[in-house]
Short mmCIF file of C-alpha atoms in Angstrom, two decimals:
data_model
loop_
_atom_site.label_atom_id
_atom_site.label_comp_id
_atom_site.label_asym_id
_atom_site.label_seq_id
_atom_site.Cartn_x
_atom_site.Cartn_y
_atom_site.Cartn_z
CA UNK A 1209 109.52 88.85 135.75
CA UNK A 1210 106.80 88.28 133.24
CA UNK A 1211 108.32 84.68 132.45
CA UNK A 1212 108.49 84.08 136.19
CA UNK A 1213 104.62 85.12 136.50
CA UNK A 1214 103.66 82.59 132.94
CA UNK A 1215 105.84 79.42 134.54
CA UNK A 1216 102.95 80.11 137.75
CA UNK A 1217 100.27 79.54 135.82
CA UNK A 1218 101.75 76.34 133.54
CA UNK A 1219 101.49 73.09 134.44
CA UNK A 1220 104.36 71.62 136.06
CA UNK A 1221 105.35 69.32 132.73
CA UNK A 1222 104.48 72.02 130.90
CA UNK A 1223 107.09 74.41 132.14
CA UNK A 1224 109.52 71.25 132.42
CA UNK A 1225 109.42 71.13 128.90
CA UNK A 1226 109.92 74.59 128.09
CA UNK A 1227 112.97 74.39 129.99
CA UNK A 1228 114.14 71.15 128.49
CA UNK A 1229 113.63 72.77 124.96
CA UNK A 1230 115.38 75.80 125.47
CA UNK A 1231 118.12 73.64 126.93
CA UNK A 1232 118.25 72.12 123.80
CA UNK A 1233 118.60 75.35 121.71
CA UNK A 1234 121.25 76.57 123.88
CA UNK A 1235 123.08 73.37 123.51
CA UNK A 1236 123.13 73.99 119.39
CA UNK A 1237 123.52 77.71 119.72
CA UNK A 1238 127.30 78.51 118.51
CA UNK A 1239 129.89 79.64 120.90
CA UNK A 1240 133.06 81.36 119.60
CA UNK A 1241 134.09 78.46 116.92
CA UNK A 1242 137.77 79.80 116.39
CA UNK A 1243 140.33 76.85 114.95
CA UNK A 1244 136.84 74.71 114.32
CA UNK A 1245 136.96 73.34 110.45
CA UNK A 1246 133.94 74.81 108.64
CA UNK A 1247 130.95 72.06 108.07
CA UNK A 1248 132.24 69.68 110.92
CA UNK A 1249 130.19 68.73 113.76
CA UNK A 1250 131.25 66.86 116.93
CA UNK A 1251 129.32 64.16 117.46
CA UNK A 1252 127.75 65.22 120.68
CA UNK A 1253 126.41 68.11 118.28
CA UNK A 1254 125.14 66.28 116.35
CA UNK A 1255 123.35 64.05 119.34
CA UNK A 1256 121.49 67.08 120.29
CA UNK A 1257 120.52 68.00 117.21
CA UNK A 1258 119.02 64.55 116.40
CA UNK A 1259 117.51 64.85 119.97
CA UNK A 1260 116.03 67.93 118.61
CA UNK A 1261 114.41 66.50 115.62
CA UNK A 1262 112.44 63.41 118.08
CA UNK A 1263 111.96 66.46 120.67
CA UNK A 1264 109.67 68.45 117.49
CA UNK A 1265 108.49 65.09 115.95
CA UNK A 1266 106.60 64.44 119.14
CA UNK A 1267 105.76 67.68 119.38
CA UNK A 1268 104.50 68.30 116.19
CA UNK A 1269 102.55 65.17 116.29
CA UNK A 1270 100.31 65.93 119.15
CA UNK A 1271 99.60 69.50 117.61
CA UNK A 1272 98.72 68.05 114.66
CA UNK A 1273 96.24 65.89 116.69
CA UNK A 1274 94.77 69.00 118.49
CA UNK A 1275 94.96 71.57 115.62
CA UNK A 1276 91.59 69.46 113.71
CA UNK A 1277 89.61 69.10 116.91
CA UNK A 1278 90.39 72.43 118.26
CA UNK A 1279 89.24 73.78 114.33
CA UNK A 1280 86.16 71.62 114.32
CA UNK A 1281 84.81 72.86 117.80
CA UNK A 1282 85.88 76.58 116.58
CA UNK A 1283 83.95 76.86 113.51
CA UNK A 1284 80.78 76.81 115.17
CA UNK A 1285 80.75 80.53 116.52
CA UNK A 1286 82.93 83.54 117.07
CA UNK A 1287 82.49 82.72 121.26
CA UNK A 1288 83.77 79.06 120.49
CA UNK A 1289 86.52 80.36 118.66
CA UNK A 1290 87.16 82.53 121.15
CA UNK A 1291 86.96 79.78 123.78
CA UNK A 1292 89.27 77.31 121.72
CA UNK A 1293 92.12 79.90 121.28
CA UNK A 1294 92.50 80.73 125.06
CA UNK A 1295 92.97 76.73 125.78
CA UNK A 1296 94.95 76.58 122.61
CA UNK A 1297 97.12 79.48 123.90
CA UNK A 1298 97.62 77.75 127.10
CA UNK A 1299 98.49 74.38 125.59
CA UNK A 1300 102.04 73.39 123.80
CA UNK A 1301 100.44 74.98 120.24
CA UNK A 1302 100.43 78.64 121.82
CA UNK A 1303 103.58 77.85 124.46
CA UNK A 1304 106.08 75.85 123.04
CA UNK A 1305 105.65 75.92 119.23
CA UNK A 1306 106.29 79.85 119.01
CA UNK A 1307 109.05 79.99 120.53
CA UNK A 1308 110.24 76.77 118.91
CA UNK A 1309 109.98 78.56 115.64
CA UNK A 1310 111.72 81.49 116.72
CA UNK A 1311 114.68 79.71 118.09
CA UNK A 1312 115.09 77.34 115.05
CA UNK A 1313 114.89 80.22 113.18
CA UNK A 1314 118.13 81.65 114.72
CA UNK A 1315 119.66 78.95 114.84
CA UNK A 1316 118.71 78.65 111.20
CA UNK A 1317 120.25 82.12 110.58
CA UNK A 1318 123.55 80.82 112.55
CA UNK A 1319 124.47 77.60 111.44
CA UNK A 1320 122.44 76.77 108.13
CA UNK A 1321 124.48 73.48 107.87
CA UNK A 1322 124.29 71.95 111.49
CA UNK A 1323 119.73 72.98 111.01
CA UNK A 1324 119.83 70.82 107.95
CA UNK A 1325 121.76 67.93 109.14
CA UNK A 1326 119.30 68.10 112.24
CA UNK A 1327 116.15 67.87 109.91
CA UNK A 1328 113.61 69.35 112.02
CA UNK A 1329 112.58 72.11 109.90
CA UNK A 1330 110.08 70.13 107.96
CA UNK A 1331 108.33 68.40 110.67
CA UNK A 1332 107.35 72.04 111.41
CA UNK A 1333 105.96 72.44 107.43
CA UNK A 1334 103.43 69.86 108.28
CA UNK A 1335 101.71 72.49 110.68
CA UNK A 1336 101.42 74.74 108.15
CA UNK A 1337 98.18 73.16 106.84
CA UNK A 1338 96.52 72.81 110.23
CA UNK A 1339 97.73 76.77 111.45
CA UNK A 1340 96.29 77.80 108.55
CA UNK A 1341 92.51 76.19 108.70
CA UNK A 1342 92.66 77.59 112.37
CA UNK A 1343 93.40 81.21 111.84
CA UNK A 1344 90.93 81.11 108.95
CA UNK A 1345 88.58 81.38 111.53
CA UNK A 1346 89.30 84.07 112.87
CA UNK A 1347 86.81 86.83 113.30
CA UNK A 1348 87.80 89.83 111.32
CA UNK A 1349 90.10 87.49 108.90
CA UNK A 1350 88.01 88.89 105.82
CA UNK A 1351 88.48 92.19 106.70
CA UNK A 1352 92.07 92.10 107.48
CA UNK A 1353 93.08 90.61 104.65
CA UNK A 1354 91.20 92.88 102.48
CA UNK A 1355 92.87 95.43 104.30
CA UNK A 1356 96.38 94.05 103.33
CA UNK A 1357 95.78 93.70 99.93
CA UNK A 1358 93.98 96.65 99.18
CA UNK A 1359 95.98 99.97 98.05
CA UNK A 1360 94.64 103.16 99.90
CA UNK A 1361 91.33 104.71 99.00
CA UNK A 1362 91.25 102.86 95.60
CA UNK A 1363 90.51 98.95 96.27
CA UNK A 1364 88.75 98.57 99.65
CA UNK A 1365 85.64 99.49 97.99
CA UNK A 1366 86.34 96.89 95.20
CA UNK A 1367 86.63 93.93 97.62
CA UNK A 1368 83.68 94.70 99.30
CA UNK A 1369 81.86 95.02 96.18
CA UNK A 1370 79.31 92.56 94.76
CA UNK A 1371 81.35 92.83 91.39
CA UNK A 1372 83.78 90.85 93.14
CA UNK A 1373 81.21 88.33 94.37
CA UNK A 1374 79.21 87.86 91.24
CA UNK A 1375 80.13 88.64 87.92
CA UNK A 1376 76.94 88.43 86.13
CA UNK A 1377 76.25 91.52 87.67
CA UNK A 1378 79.69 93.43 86.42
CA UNK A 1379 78.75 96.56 84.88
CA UNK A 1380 79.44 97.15 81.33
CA UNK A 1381 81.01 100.54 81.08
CA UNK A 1382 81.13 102.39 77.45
CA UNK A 1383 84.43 104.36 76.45
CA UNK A 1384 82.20 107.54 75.67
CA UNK A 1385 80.94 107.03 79.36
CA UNK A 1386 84.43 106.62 81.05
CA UNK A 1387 84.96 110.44 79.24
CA UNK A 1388 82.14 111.82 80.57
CA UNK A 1389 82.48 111.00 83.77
CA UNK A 1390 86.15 112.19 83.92
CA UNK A 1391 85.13 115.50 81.96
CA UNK A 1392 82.97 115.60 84.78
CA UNK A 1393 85.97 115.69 87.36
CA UNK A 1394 85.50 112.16 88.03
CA UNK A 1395 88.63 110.04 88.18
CA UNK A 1396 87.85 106.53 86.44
CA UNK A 1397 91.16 104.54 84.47
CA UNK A 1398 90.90 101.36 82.63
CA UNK A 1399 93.71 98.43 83.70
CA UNK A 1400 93.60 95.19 82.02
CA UNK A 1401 90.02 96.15 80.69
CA UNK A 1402 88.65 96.74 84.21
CA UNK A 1403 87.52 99.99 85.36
CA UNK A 1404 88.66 101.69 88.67
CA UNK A 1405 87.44 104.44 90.20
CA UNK A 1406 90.89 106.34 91.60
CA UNK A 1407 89.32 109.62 92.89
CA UNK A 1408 90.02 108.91 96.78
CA UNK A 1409 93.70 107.85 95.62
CA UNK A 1410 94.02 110.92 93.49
CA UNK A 1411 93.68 113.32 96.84
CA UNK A 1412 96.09 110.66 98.62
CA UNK A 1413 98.66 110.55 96.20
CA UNK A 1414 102.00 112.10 96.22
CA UNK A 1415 103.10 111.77 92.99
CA UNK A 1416 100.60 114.10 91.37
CA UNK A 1417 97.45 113.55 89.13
CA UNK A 1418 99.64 113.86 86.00
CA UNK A 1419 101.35 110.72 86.60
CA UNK A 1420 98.13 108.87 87.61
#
């Protein structure tokens, strides 16, 4: 019902290729293969696999045309980037390429063999480049990141930090002064000649503050 709703509000050509590229994965999807010789194709296969690789060379080539403009106009503020995503999300970047990547994906998963001898997994790798300027944009990105590649209660402060931004400004911290601070009951550990302050992780922690 949802799908019916979306094809309401896409252009006619729009939906016409959605439906002409899901016709395309079904078409490579495997059926029950029973008495089929392993690594053989029938040529009509193979037709709609090459068919497949114009179908996402054309494809690919008019996101990469849109992905730079839509980055350019998107830079400029958090409402532009805003703006740009919803048409982006409307267009064949936010429509067809997601579920393009799903499907080859499966297919991918399925029949390693036939994907390869279809080649259209690396016209998809040129994307890559252009995806990844976009969503670089994103408000938030920083943050989320962080967030990702911090471990609980011990590096979130550390990436916000201005350590991290400037190092002429890194604290020199004395051995007799990493004591006193843990005699103290402060928590503070030396890795790779860096010192972290683990308090918040020590309360976290499951493994006990023996280990740590």
């Amino acid at each position: 019902m949802d799908q019916d709703l979306y094809s309401k509000e896409r252009s006619a050509s729009l939906d016409l290729l959605l439906r002409f590229q899901r016709l395309l994965v079904s078409k490579l999807y495997p059926a029950d293969c029973v008495g089929q010789v392993p690594n053989t194709y029938s040529p009509d296969l193979l037709g709609v696999g090459s068919l497949l690789k114009k179908y996402t060379a054309l494809l690919c080539t008019h996101i990469g045309d849109i992905l730079p403009v839509a980055t350019s106009i998107a830079c400029t503020s958090h409402r532009h980037f805003a703006e740009v995503s919803r048409v982006v999300d409307g267009d064949l970047t936010g429509i067809l390429l997601p579920e393009l990547v799903v499907s080859i994906v499966l297919l991918l998963s399925k029949n390693a063999g036939l994907m390869q001898e279809a080649g259209a997994i690396p016209l998809l790798a040129g994307l890559l480049e252009h995806l990844d300027r976009f969503n670089h944009l994103a408000p938030g990105k920083e943050r989320d990141d962080n967030e990702d590649l911090a471990w609980p209660g011990i590096m979130g402060s550390f990436f916000t930090g201005q350590s991290c931004r400037n190092n002429e400004e890194v604290t020199l911290i004395r051995k007799a002064d990493l004591e006193n601070h843990n005699k103290d009951g402060g928590f503070w550990t030396v890795i790779d000649g860096k010192v972290y302050d683990i308090k918040d992780f020590q309360t976290q922690s499951l493994t006990g503050s023996s280990i740590l």
